[in-house]
Tab-separated table of C-alpha atoms and ligand atoms in Angstrom:
chain	number	residue	atom	x	y	z
G	245	MET	CA	-17.065	-144.462	201.209
G	246	ALA	CA	-14.662	-147.312	200.459
G	247	ARG	CA	-13.241	-145.221	197.635
G	248	TYR	CA	-12.413	-142.328	199.993
G	249	LEU	CA	-10.892	-144.745	202.489
G	250	LEU	CA	-8.741	-146.279	199.771
G	251	ALA	CA	-7.616	-142.820	198.639
G	252	ALA	CA	-6.767	-141.861	202.226
G	253	VAL	CA	-4.807	-145.079	202.734
G	254	SER	CA	-2.897	-144.568	199.461
G	255	LEU	CA	-2.036	-141.028	200.519
G	256	LEU	CA	-0.741	-142.270	203.886
G	257	VAL	CA	1.304	-144.993	202.190
G	258	ALA	CA	2.753	-142.420	199.773
G	259	LEU	CA	3.653	-140.063	202.629
G	260	ALA	CA	5.193	-142.870	204.650
G	261	GLY	CA	7.105	-144.065	201.597
G	262	ALA	CA	8.665	-140.645	201.169
G	263	THR	CA	10.383	-140.808	204.540
G	264	ASN	CA	10.113	-144.350	205.815
G	265	GLY	CA	11.447	-146.720	203.209
G	266	PRO	CA	14.690	-147.557	201.448
G	267	ASP	CA	15.496	-146.075	198.025
G	268	GLU	CA	15.505	-148.123	194.798
G	269	ASP	CA	18.956	-149.523	195.704
G	270	GLY	CA	17.605	-150.766	199.033
G	271	LYS	CA	19.483	-148.084	201.007
G	272	TYR	CA	18.229	-145.996	203.944
G	273	THR	CA	19.559	-142.421	204.017
G	274	ILE	CA	20.096	-140.219	207.075
G	275	SER	CA	21.659	-136.772	207.013
G	276	ALA	CA	22.705	-133.702	208.988
G	277	GLU	CA	24.734	-130.613	208.149
G	278	GLY	CA	27.869	-131.650	206.253
G	279	ILE	CA	27.155	-135.396	206.287
G	280	ARG	CA	24.933	-137.939	204.535
G	281	ALA	CA	25.046	-141.650	205.344
G	282	GLN	CA	23.329	-144.712	203.844
G	283	PHE	CA	22.670	-148.105	205.415
G	284	ILE	CA	21.189	-151.489	204.545
G	285	PRO	CA	19.719	-154.256	206.732
G	286	TYR	CA	22.361	-156.755	205.517
G	287	GLY	CA	24.844	-156.774	208.404
G	288	ALA	CA	23.353	-153.444	209.569
G	289	SER	CA	25.954	-152.068	207.164
G	290	LEU	CA	27.067	-148.539	206.355
G	291	THR	CA	27.168	-148.470	202.537
G	292	ASN	CA	27.935	-144.821	201.708
G	293	LEU	CA	29.259	-141.857	203.682
G	294	PHE	CA	29.349	-138.491	201.936
G	295	ILE	CA	31.461	-135.568	203.183
G	296	ASN	CA	32.352	-132.404	201.238
G	297	ASP	CA	36.109	-132.122	200.919
G	298	THR	CA	38.404	-129.102	201.062
G	299	SER	CA	37.388	-127.966	197.564
G	300	GLY	CA	33.655	-128.449	198.238
G	301	THR	CA	33.543	-131.669	196.221
G	302	GLU	CA	31.389	-134.407	197.720
G	303	ARG	CA	33.379	-137.595	198.413
G	304	ASP	CA	31.972	-141.013	199.310
G	305	ILE	CA	34.667	-142.062	201.773
G	306	VAL	CA	33.748	-145.684	202.636
G	307	LEU	CA	33.761	-148.879	200.586
G	308	GLY	CA	30.509	-150.622	199.772
G	309	PHE	CA	28.354	-151.868	196.929
G	310	ASP	CA	25.862	-150.038	194.722
G	311	ASN	CA	22.778	-151.881	195.930
G	312	ALA	CA	21.533	-153.999	198.830
G	313	THR	CA	20.948	-157.144	196.767
G	314	PHE	CA	24.615	-157.366	195.719
G	315	TYR	CA	25.731	-157.794	199.355
G	316	THR	CA	24.110	-161.235	199.430
G	317	GLU	CA	25.216	-162.177	195.883
G	318	ASP	CA	28.885	-161.142	196.215
G	319	THR	CA	30.998	-164.231	197.000
G	320	VAL	CA	34.071	-162.389	198.324
G	321	HIS	CA	32.164	-161.009	201.320
G	322	PRO	CA	34.644	-158.376	202.493
G	323	HIS	CA	32.441	-157.511	205.541
G	324	TYR	CA	31.846	-154.036	204.044
G	325	GLY	CA	30.708	-151.590	206.702
G	326	GLY	CA	28.836	-154.210	208.715
G	327	VAL	CA	28.624	-155.393	212.307
G	328	PRO	CA	30.642	-158.585	212.805
G	329	GLY	CA	28.976	-160.737	215.474
G	330	ARG	CA	28.230	-162.324	217.753
G	331	TYR	CA	32.014	-162.503	218.278
G	332	ALA	CA	34.156	-160.305	216.027
G	333	ASN	CA	37.664	-161.184	214.797
G	334	ARG	CA	39.158	-164.669	215.259
G	335	ILE	CA	38.462	-167.519	217.680
G	336	LYS	CA	41.415	-169.868	218.092
G	337	ASN	CA	40.656	-173.417	216.907
G	338	SER	CA	36.967	-172.351	216.786
G	339	THR	CA	36.803	-173.442	220.417
G	340	PHE	CA	36.190	-171.831	223.790
G	341	VAL	CA	35.310	-172.950	227.300
G	342	ILE	CA	32.703	-171.392	229.593
G	343	ASP	CA	32.306	-172.725	233.147
G	344	GLY	CA	34.160	-175.930	232.188
G	345	GLU	CA	31.994	-176.655	229.154
G	346	GLU	CA	33.730	-176.697	225.745
G	347	PHE	CA	31.994	-175.162	222.730
G	348	HIS	CA	32.856	-175.516	219.033
G	349	VAL	CA	31.768	-172.877	216.555
G	350	ASP	CA	31.762	-172.800	212.744
G	351	PRO	CA	35.418	-172.943	211.543
G	352	ASN	CA	35.159	-170.657	208.496
G	353	GLU	CA	38.767	-169.496	207.967
G	354	ASN	CA	42.221	-170.903	207.141
G	355	GLY	CA	40.837	-174.281	206.039
G	356	GLY	CA	38.914	-174.741	209.260
G	357	ALA	CA	41.679	-173.714	211.669
G	358	ASP	CA	39.692	-170.876	213.249
G	359	THR	CA	36.481	-168.835	213.215
G	360	LEU	CA	36.398	-165.337	211.698
G	361	HIS	CA	33.697	-162.765	212.517
G	362	GLY	CA	31.220	-165.201	214.072
G	363	GLY	CA	31.275	-167.918	211.385
G	364	SER	CA	30.043	-168.349	207.802
G	365	ASN	CA	26.601	-167.123	208.859
G	366	GLY	CA	27.855	-164.416	211.230
G	367	TRP	CA	25.770	-161.320	211.816
G	368	ASP	CA	27.154	-159.495	208.809
G	369	HIS	CA	25.743	-162.224	206.535
G	370	ARG	CA	22.202	-161.648	207.805
G	371	ASN	CA	19.495	-159.078	207.197
G	372	PHE	CA	18.744	-157.175	210.383
G	373	THR	CA	15.275	-155.734	211.042
G	374	VAL	CA	14.781	-151.976	210.758
G	375	VAL	CA	13.023	-151.044	214.004
G	376	SER	CA	13.100	-147.278	213.589
G	377	TYR	CA	14.081	-144.795	210.902
G	378	THR	CA	14.020	-140.983	211.062
G	379	CYS	CA	15.769	-138.314	208.987
G	380	ASP	CA	18.896	-138.445	211.150
G	381	SER	CA	18.844	-141.885	212.802
G	382	ILE	CA	18.270	-145.571	212.097
G	383	THR	CA	18.068	-148.556	214.448
G	384	PHE	CA	18.489	-152.192	213.437
G	385	SER	CA	17.827	-155.302	215.509
G	386	ILE	CA	18.747	-158.971	215.303
G	387	VAL	CA	17.710	-162.054	217.254
G	388	ASP	CA	20.519	-164.619	217.136
G	389	PRO	CA	19.119	-168.006	218.202
G	390	ASP	CA	20.591	-170.494	220.685
G	391	GLY	CA	23.029	-172.809	218.885
G	392	GLU	CA	23.427	-170.669	215.749
G	393	GLN	CA	26.992	-171.202	214.400
G	394	GLY	CA	27.572	-173.278	217.576
G	395	PHE	CA	27.270	-170.414	220.072
G	396	PRO	CA	25.359	-171.110	223.305
G	397	GLY	CA	22.190	-169.164	224.100
G	398	GLU	CA	20.084	-166.528	222.393
G	399	VAL	CA	21.423	-162.997	221.865
G	400	ILE	CA	19.248	-159.976	221.061
G	401	SER	CA	20.955	-156.851	219.778
G	402	TYR	CA	20.129	-153.281	218.757
G	403	ILE	CA	22.423	-151.179	216.558
G	404	THR	CA	21.665	-147.435	216.383
G	405	TYR	CA	23.346	-145.055	213.945
G	406	THR	CA	22.829	-141.293	214.269
G	407	VAL	CA	24.207	-138.305	212.400
G	408	LYS	CA	24.764	-134.816	213.791
G	409	PRO	CA	26.515	-131.906	212.061
G	410	TYR	CA	29.831	-133.326	210.721
G	411	GLU	CA	29.480	-136.365	213.015
G	412	TRP	CA	28.462	-140.039	212.832
G	413	ASP	CA	27.611	-141.866	216.090
G	414	LEU	CA	27.033	-145.540	216.723
G	415	LYS	CA	25.622	-147.375	219.707
G	416	MET	CA	25.462	-151.133	219.994
G	417	VAL	CA	23.685	-153.071	222.735
G	418	ALA	CA	23.461	-156.859	223.062
G	419	LEU	CA	21.723	-159.029	225.636
G	420	ALA	CA	22.391	-162.705	226.320
G	421	THR	CA	18.885	-163.803	227.270
G	422	THR	CA	19.230	-167.518	228.065
G	423	LYS	CA	22.854	-168.703	228.596
G	424	LYS	CA	26.370	-167.377	229.113
G	425	THR	CA	27.955	-166.686	225.732
G	426	PRO	CA	30.831	-164.733	224.179
G	427	ILE	CA	29.862	-161.338	222.721
G	428	MET	CA	32.180	-158.925	220.949
G	429	LEU	CA	30.898	-156.561	218.284
G	430	SER	CA	32.627	-154.014	216.093
G	431	SER	CA	32.044	-151.812	213.062
G	432	HIS	CA	33.912	-152.999	209.965
G	433	VAL	CA	34.104	-149.875	207.790
G	434	TYR	CA	36.712	-149.581	205.009
G	435	TRP	CA	37.854	-145.952	204.671
G	436	ASN	CA	39.385	-144.088	201.749
G	437	LEU	CA	39.173	-140.399	202.601
G	438	ASP	CA	39.741	-139.477	198.923
G	439	GLY	CA	36.726	-141.474	197.708
G	440	PHE	CA	39.146	-143.184	195.260
G	441	GLN	CA	39.324	-139.865	193.395
G	442	ASN	CA	42.928	-138.848	193.996
G	443	PRO	CA	44.387	-138.675	190.467
G	444	ASP	CA	47.908	-139.316	191.824
G	445	THR	CA	47.208	-142.545	193.672
G	446	THR	CA	44.634	-145.306	194.080
G	447	ASN	CA	45.810	-146.154	197.569
G	448	THR	CA	45.779	-144.875	201.157
G	449	ASP	CA	49.545	-145.084	201.768
G	450	ASN	CA	49.526	-141.288	202.081
G	451	HIS	CA	46.748	-141.219	204.672
G	452	THR	CA	48.146	-140.212	208.058
G	453	LEU	CA	47.167	-142.284	211.107
G	454	HIS	CA	47.555	-141.453	214.784
G	455	LEU	CA	46.763	-143.916	217.614
G	456	PRO	CA	47.807	-141.833	220.637
G	457	TYR	CA	47.054	-144.511	223.291
G	458	SER	CA	48.387	-147.540	221.426
G	459	GLY	CA	51.867	-148.285	222.710
G	460	GLN	CA	51.018	-151.998	222.746
G	461	ARG	CA	49.451	-154.575	220.484
G	462	VAL	CA	48.184	-158.149	220.678
G	463	GLY	CA	50.809	-160.691	219.570
G	464	VAL	CA	49.591	-163.160	216.920
G	465	ASP	CA	50.799	-166.246	215.055
G	466	ASN	CA	51.146	-166.365	211.256
G	467	ILE	CA	47.397	-166.860	210.723
G	468	LEU	CA	46.662	-163.870	212.989
G	469	ILE	CA	45.482	-165.849	216.024
G	470	PRO	CA	46.441	-164.200	219.336
G	471	ASP	CA	49.188	-166.190	221.073
G	472	GLY	CA	48.659	-164.646	224.511
G	473	THR	CA	51.509	-162.129	224.289
G	474	ILE	CA	51.137	-158.354	224.507
G	475	LEU	CA	53.888	-156.688	222.472
G	476	PRO	CA	55.535	-153.257	222.734
G	477	ASN	CA	55.202	-150.880	219.763
G	478	GLN	CA	58.622	-149.363	220.258
G	479	GLN	CA	59.112	-145.787	219.094
G	480	TYR	CA	60.001	-145.590	215.348
G	481	SER	CA	59.126	-149.279	214.826
G	482	VAL	CA	56.681	-150.133	212.031
G	483	ASN	CA	53.830	-150.466	214.573
G	484	ASP	CA	54.513	-147.092	216.214
G	485	PHE	CA	51.495	-144.918	215.480
G	486	TRP	CA	51.395	-143.509	219.037
G	487	SER	CA	54.519	-141.343	219.357
G	488	SER	CA	53.444	-139.151	216.434
G	489	PRO	CA	51.095	-139.323	213.439
G	490	LYS	CA	52.550	-141.374	210.566
G	491	GLN	CA	51.565	-142.143	206.998
G	492	LEU	CA	50.195	-145.665	206.559
G	493	GLY	CA	52.762	-146.363	203.846
G	494	ALA	CA	55.729	-144.793	205.662
G	495	ASN	CA	57.314	-148.123	206.603
G	496	LEU	CA	56.257	-150.288	203.661
G	497	THR	CA	59.883	-150.523	202.497
G	498	SER	CA	61.128	-151.613	205.930
G	499	PRO	CA	62.059	-155.324	206.200
G	500	ASP	CA	60.195	-155.345	209.541
G	501	ILE	CA	56.840	-154.849	207.818
G	502	HIS	CA	57.113	-158.239	206.080
G	503	GLY	CA	54.992	-160.771	207.975
G	504	ASN	CA	53.466	-158.009	210.131
G	505	CYS	CA	49.947	-158.948	208.953
G	506	GLY	CA	50.382	-162.725	208.830
G	507	PHE	CA	52.383	-165.150	206.679
G	508	ASN	CA	54.115	-163.370	203.763
G	509	CYS	CA	51.951	-160.280	204.304
G	510	SER	CA	53.329	-156.732	204.372
G	511	GLY	CA	51.141	-154.172	206.088
G	512	TYR	CA	48.756	-154.078	209.020
G	513	ASP	CA	46.040	-156.405	210.318
G	514	THR	CA	46.713	-155.586	213.907
G	515	CYS	CA	44.844	-155.250	217.186
G	516	TYR	CA	46.299	-152.221	218.976
G	517	LEU	CA	45.470	-151.800	222.649
G	518	VAL	CA	43.964	-148.525	223.837
G	519	ASN	CA	45.564	-147.709	227.219
G	520	ARG	CA	43.874	-144.784	228.950
G	521	ALA	CA	43.193	-145.696	232.584
G	522	GLN	CA	46.803	-145.234	233.795
G	523	ASN	CA	46.347	-141.465	234.050
G	524	GLY	CA	43.241	-141.729	236.196
G	525	PRO	CA	39.565	-141.682	235.329
G	526	TYR	CA	38.831	-140.585	231.786
G	527	ASP	CA	35.829	-139.601	229.702
G	528	TRP	CA	36.043	-141.348	226.328
G	529	HIS	CA	34.156	-138.486	224.649
G	530	THR	CA	36.992	-136.017	225.227
G	531	ALA	CA	39.951	-137.424	223.259
G	532	PRO	CA	40.042	-139.519	220.089
G	533	VAL	CA	41.563	-143.012	220.143
G	534	ALA	CA	42.406	-142.659	216.447
G	535	SER	CA	42.714	-139.952	213.803
G	536	LEU	CA	42.973	-140.515	210.066
G	537	TYR	CA	43.771	-137.694	207.629
G	538	SER	CA	44.283	-137.302	203.908
G	539	ALA	CA	46.038	-134.201	202.584
G	540	PHE	CA	44.420	-134.656	199.145
G	541	SER	CA	40.809	-134.320	200.328
G	542	GLY	CA	41.727	-132.410	203.485
G	543	ILE	CA	39.321	-134.680	205.383
G	544	THR	CA	40.155	-135.840	208.926
G	545	VAL	CA	38.117	-138.378	210.863
G	546	ASP	CA	38.644	-138.456	214.631
G	547	VAL	CA	37.349	-141.644	216.267
G	548	TYR	CA	36.161	-141.546	219.884
G	549	SER	CA	35.254	-144.838	221.539
G	550	ASP	CA	34.602	-146.548	224.856
G	551	GLN	CA	36.429	-149.686	223.669
G	552	ASP	CA	39.850	-150.888	224.872
G	553	ALA	CA	41.289	-152.004	221.521
G	554	PHE	CA	41.413	-150.781	217.939
G	555	GLN	CA	42.085	-152.970	214.888
G	556	ILE	CA	43.792	-151.615	211.783
G	557	TYR	CA	43.662	-153.507	208.461
G	558	SER	CA	45.531	-151.771	205.633
G	559	CYS	CA	44.046	-153.800	202.730
G	560	PRO	CA	47.185	-155.686	201.546
G	561	GLY	CA	46.312	-158.060	198.695
G	562	GLN	CA	42.859	-156.531	198.335
G	563	SER	CA	43.103	-156.262	194.529
G	564	GLN	CA	43.165	-160.059	194.027
G	565	ALA	CA	39.436	-160.355	194.614
G	566	GLY	CA	38.544	-157.827	191.869
G	567	ILE	CA	35.911	-156.097	194.018
G	568	PRO	CA	34.032	-153.366	192.090
G	569	LEU	CA	34.011	-149.753	193.225
G	570	LYS	CA	30.672	-147.972	193.682
G	571	LYS	CA	29.455	-145.616	190.964
G	572	THR	CA	29.866	-142.773	193.503
G	573	GLN	CA	33.622	-143.418	193.679
G	574	GLY	CA	36.712	-143.477	191.469
G	575	PHE	CA	37.021	-142.243	187.895
G	576	THR	CA	34.949	-143.170	184.867
G	577	ASP	CA	37.498	-141.966	182.280
G	578	GLY	CA	39.633	-145.116	182.501
G	579	SER	CA	42.498	-143.351	184.272
G	580	GLN	CA	42.277	-145.749	187.230
G	581	PRO	CA	40.884	-149.288	187.613
G	582	ARG	CA	37.204	-149.641	188.640
G	583	TRP	CA	38.046	-152.243	191.267
G	584	VAL	CA	39.720	-151.971	194.686
G	585	GLN	CA	43.532	-151.964	194.584
G	586	ASP	CA	46.069	-153.209	197.170
G	587	TYR	CA	46.459	-150.791	200.105
G	588	ALA	CA	43.536	-148.750	198.720
G	589	CYS	CA	41.617	-148.714	201.986
G	590	VAL	CA	41.995	-148.915	205.729
G	591	VAL	CA	39.610	-150.686	208.079
G	592	MET	CA	39.377	-149.194	211.576
G	593	GLU	CA	37.563	-151.416	214.083
G	594	VAL	CA	36.549	-150.280	217.559
G	595	GLU	CA	36.523	-153.461	219.654
G	596	ASP	CA	37.741	-155.246	222.764
G	597	TRP	CA	40.940	-157.331	223.074
G	598	ILE	CA	40.499	-159.968	220.360
G	599	ASP	CA	40.001	-163.659	221.293
G	600	ALA	CA	40.127	-162.736	224.992
G	601	ILE	CA	37.802	-165.738	225.580
G	602	ASN	CA	40.832	-167.966	224.898
G	603	GLN	CA	43.272	-165.935	227.020
G	604	PRO	CA	41.864	-166.186	230.567
G	605	GLU	CA	45.079	-164.663	231.998
G	606	TRP	CA	44.058	-161.358	230.387
G	607	GLN	CA	41.165	-161.388	232.880
G	608	ARG	CA	38.679	-159.813	230.470
G	609	ASP	CA	35.709	-162.178	230.958
G	610	ALA	CA	33.493	-159.312	232.170
G	611	LYS	CA	33.915	-157.640	228.756
G	612	ASN	CA	33.734	-160.831	226.675
G	613	ILE	CA	31.277	-163.262	228.285
G	614	PHE	CA	27.684	-162.292	229.041
G	615	GLY	CA	24.818	-164.153	230.677
G	616	PRO	CA	21.180	-163.396	231.525
G	617	GLY	CA	21.945	-161.776	234.909
G	618	ASP	CA	24.806	-159.616	233.637
G	619	PRO	CA	24.893	-155.997	232.495
G	620	ALA	CA	24.256	-155.600	228.759
G	621	TYR	CA	27.118	-155.696	226.289
G	622	THR	CA	27.573	-152.130	224.989
G	623	LEU	CA	29.796	-150.401	222.453
G	624	GLU	CA	29.779	-146.701	221.602
G	625	ALA	CA	31.771	-144.701	219.091
G	626	VAL	CA	31.692	-141.199	217.651
G	627	TYR	CA	33.304	-140.247	214.325
G	628	LYS	CA	33.922	-136.495	213.933
G	629	PHE	CA	34.819	-135.024	210.566
G	630	THR	CA	36.791	-131.856	209.921
G	631	VAL	CA	37.989	-130.452	206.623
G	632	ASP	CA	41.288	-128.684	206.211
G	633	ASP	CA	40.776	-125.381	204.376
G	634	ASP	CA	44.440	-125.131	203.461
G	635	ALA	CA	44.871	-128.557	201.915
G	636	LYS	CA	43.928	-127.476	198.428
G	637	ASN	CA	46.678	-124.850	198.443
G	638	SER	CA	49.286	-127.557	198.679
G	639	TYR	CA	47.830	-129.296	195.658
E	290	NAG	C1	28.046	-130.593	199.649
E	290	NAG	O1	27.830	-129.295	199.176
E	290	NAG	C2	26.680	-129.188	198.318
E	290	NAG	C3	26.640	-127.774	197.773
E	290	NAG	O2	26.683	-126.853	198.814
E	290	NAG	C4	25.429	-129.523	199.114
E	290	NAG	O3	24.306	-129.512	198.275
E	290	NAG	C5	25.592	-130.954	199.682
E	290	NAG	O4	24.509	-131.287	200.515
E	290	NAG	C6	26.883	-131.062	200.481
E	290	NAG	N1	27.067	-132.467	200.884
E	290	NAG	C7	27.096	-132.871	202.153
E	290	NAG	C8	27.331	-134.310	202.402
E	290	NAG	O5	26.947	-132.101	203.077
E	291	NAG	C1	23.997	-153.981	191.974
E	291	NAG	O1	25.386	-153.724	192.158
E	291	NAG	C2	26.250	-154.614	191.481
E	291	NAG	C3	27.672	-154.305	191.897
E	291	NAG	O2	27.991	-152.968	191.632
E	291	NAG	C4	26.026	-154.516	189.981
E	291	NAG	O3	26.831	-155.453	189.311
E	291	NAG	C5	24.554	-154.792	189.673
E	291	NAG	O4	24.315	-154.555	188.296
E	291	NAG	C6	23.640	-153.879	190.483
E	291	NAG	N1	22.259	-154.286	190.305
E	291	NAG	C7	21.288	-153.414	190.068
E	291	NAG	C8	19.926	-153.979	189.907
E	291	NAG	O5	21.481	-152.210	189.977
E	292	NAG	C1	18.626	-159.581	202.347
E	292	NAG	O1	17.804	-158.609	201.731
E	292	NAG	C2	18.095	-158.430	200.355
E	292	NAG	C3	17.249	-157.286	199.839
E	292	NAG	O2	17.657	-156.105	200.395
E	292	NAG	C4	17.771	-159.704	199.591
E	292	NAG	O3	18.138	-159.552	198.238
E	292	NAG	C5	18.587	-160.849	200.194
E	292	NAG	O4	18.213	-162.071	199.600
E	292	NAG	C6	18.439	-160.944	201.691
E	292	NAG	N1	19.487	-161.832	202.183
E	292	NAG	C7	19.324	-162.705	203.146
E	292	NAG	C8	20.531	-163.495	203.523
E	292	NAG	O5	18.254	-162.828	203.720
E	293	NAG	C1	40.851	-178.034	218.506
E	293	NAG	O1	39.471	-178.390	218.557
E	293	NAG	C2	39.269	-179.775	218.386
E	293	NAG	C3	37.770	-180.024	218.358
E	293	NAG	O2	37.156	-179.258	217.371
E	293	NAG	C4	39.911	-180.553	219.525
E	293	NAG	O3	39.737	-181.933	219.307
E	293	NAG	C5	41.382	-180.221	219.562
E	293	NAG	O4	41.956	-180.811	220.694
E	293	NAG	C6	41.620	-178.724	219.599
E	293	NAG	N1	43.030	-178.444	219.441
E	293	NAG	C7	43.702	-177.682	220.280
E	293	NAG	C8	45.163	-177.479	219.947
E	293	NAG	O5	43.208	-177.119	221.223
E	294	NAG	C1	52.948	-139.449	199.531
E	294	NAG	O1	53.754	-138.962	200.581
E	294	NAG	C2	55.134	-138.965	200.256
E	294	NAG	C3	55.918	-138.583	201.496
E	294	NAG	O2	55.315	-137.501	202.145
E	294	NAG	C4	55.373	-138.028	199.106
E	294	NAG	O3	56.736	-138.056	198.707
E	294	NAG	C5	54.522	-138.471	197.907
E	294	NAG	O4	54.615	-137.533	196.857
E	294	NAG	C6	53.077	-138.592	198.301
E	294	NAG	N1	52.347	-139.207	197.193
E	294	NAG	C7	51.153	-138.788	196.814
E	294	NAG	C8	50.552	-139.539	195.691
E	294	NAG	O5	50.551	-137.887	197.363
E	295	NAG	C1	58.879	-145.723	209.890
E	295	NAG	O1	58.571	-144.460	209.345
E	295	NAG	C2	58.872	-143.374	210.223
E	295	NAG	C3	58.356	-142.098	209.568
E	295	NAG	O2	58.917	-141.939	208.304
E	295	NAG	C4	60.370	-143.360	210.500
E	295	NAG	O3	60.662	-142.321	211.445
E	295	NAG	C5	60.778	-144.698	211.112
E	295	NAG	O4	62.171	-144.736	211.274
E	295	NAG	C6	60.342	-145.832	210.197
E	295	NAG	N1	60.621	-147.103	210.854
E	295	NAG	C7	61.129	-148.163	210.245
E	295	NAG	C8	61.342	-149.368	211.054
E	295	NAG	O5	61.378	-148.165	209.050
E	296	NAG	C1	54.803	-163.953	198.968
E	296	NAG	O1	54.178	-162.820	198.406
E	296	NAG	C2	54.733	-162.441	197.162
E	296	NAG	C3	54.153	-161.123	196.763
E	296	NAG	O2	52.774	-161.068	197.000
E	296	NAG	C4	54.473	-163.555	196.168
E	296	NAG	O3	55.025	-163.217	194.919
E	296	NAG	C5	55.097	-164.840	196.664
E	296	NAG	O4	54.757	-165.902	195.820
E	296	NAG	C6	54.627	-165.167	198.074
E	296	NAG	N1	55.389	-166.276	198.600
E	296	NAG	C7	54.816	-167.292	199.243
E	296	NAG	C8	55.775	-168.335	199.750
E	296	NAG	O5	53.620	-167.418	199.377
């Protein structure tokens, strides 16, 4: 009897293992027509995203590492594909005030001048729990205790990723269960729509970006801390991605690009505002806030989001860290380096106005500070992929 029971249990475990566990690299795979995505519990991170390009070749179009264990071992910690939390981007002087009480959080950047992505043990340094996993969806959860990194109160969050034909969706929910606390999440994916397999270039300077609602951006100091100003992205200026689509590298030779991403930095690390309400009520599902396109692969990603800002980081100086490419990317014949080059990627972050907790005159507390009696913090985004059939003719 016990023998039969054991056999039955083994069979169940084997069946469950076939669909319900990570692969040997620690990755969880979900797929739908035209798309396959992989995730790990560390930071609830997207590690791989496969799309067939214009010639039918499968490209892995996001940066990541080969296996789950390396995310904890890697000392550079580029926040690959994870969820920065509980407060994404920078907090000025690692300080904020809620109801007259001053809080100090872990100062993990610029020699202790500020906090980046929730501190040295922010959410994308922690293993989330997998709470559900099907063939086309995965949900992660995290319980962030009161006082962790200096933040007041407990926060409980669920991150759900779903794929549909040629589409990746994300939904994030967070609840402040005990005290008022800042919450701002994002998705920190590094894109290279050529999968680092464009023989003519290692970089994304030739990717075309359009931010149709982003006529303004958040003004920052030389360590990228918001200074309270909202700046105009005048037409034809280096930060104009709204008036028409433009290649990411189009203005790299302009003197105006120098210092645009902080001290002595040429490129983008910029929080663009997404202004949609001026034309009346809108449905965020109907028009993308950003589109990124590469003529080499013919792949376009259109990003739809309910968020009011959109960060672009163009990977200046990225080669210094010597971060390895995945085995699913790049070339193995020695024709290009096996580590990430400068301007080889672009991070696109759906988010709210950064460091709004330190700019009360922006009047965004309802979207930045959450307490037990308040509505939940939510963030939704949809990434739709299309492939240009004609692109290969131009190559
Ligand atoms: C790419 O095309 C191949 C061949 O048709 C197919 O097996 C594979 O699943 C496709 N990849 C994706 C991500 O759809
Ligand atoms: C995990 O990935 C890293 C980085 O690519 C690599 O150096 C390491 O050998 C891999 N480990 C295993 C067990 O595959
Ligand atoms: C996260 O899980 C990985 C295995 O996937 C393990 O190697 C690592 O030590 C864990 N990291 C932390 C910070 O718990
Ligand atoms: C920065 O925070 C420290 C406490 O960590 C405080 O003493 C100091 O006054 C703050 N500086 C500014 C400019 O707000
Ligand atoms: C990048 O775009 C520029 C301007 O359109 C073009 O001159 C150049 O050949 C392109 N480079 C590559 C590697 O595609
Ligand atoms: C930026 O590039 C665009 C497209 O090539 C061009 O129209 C614009 O004049 C450039 N702006 C600057 C400041 O160089
Ligand atoms: C500015 O950046 C350039 C190029 O990366 C570098 O050669 C130079 O040393 C930097 N200057 C300063 C003052 O950091």
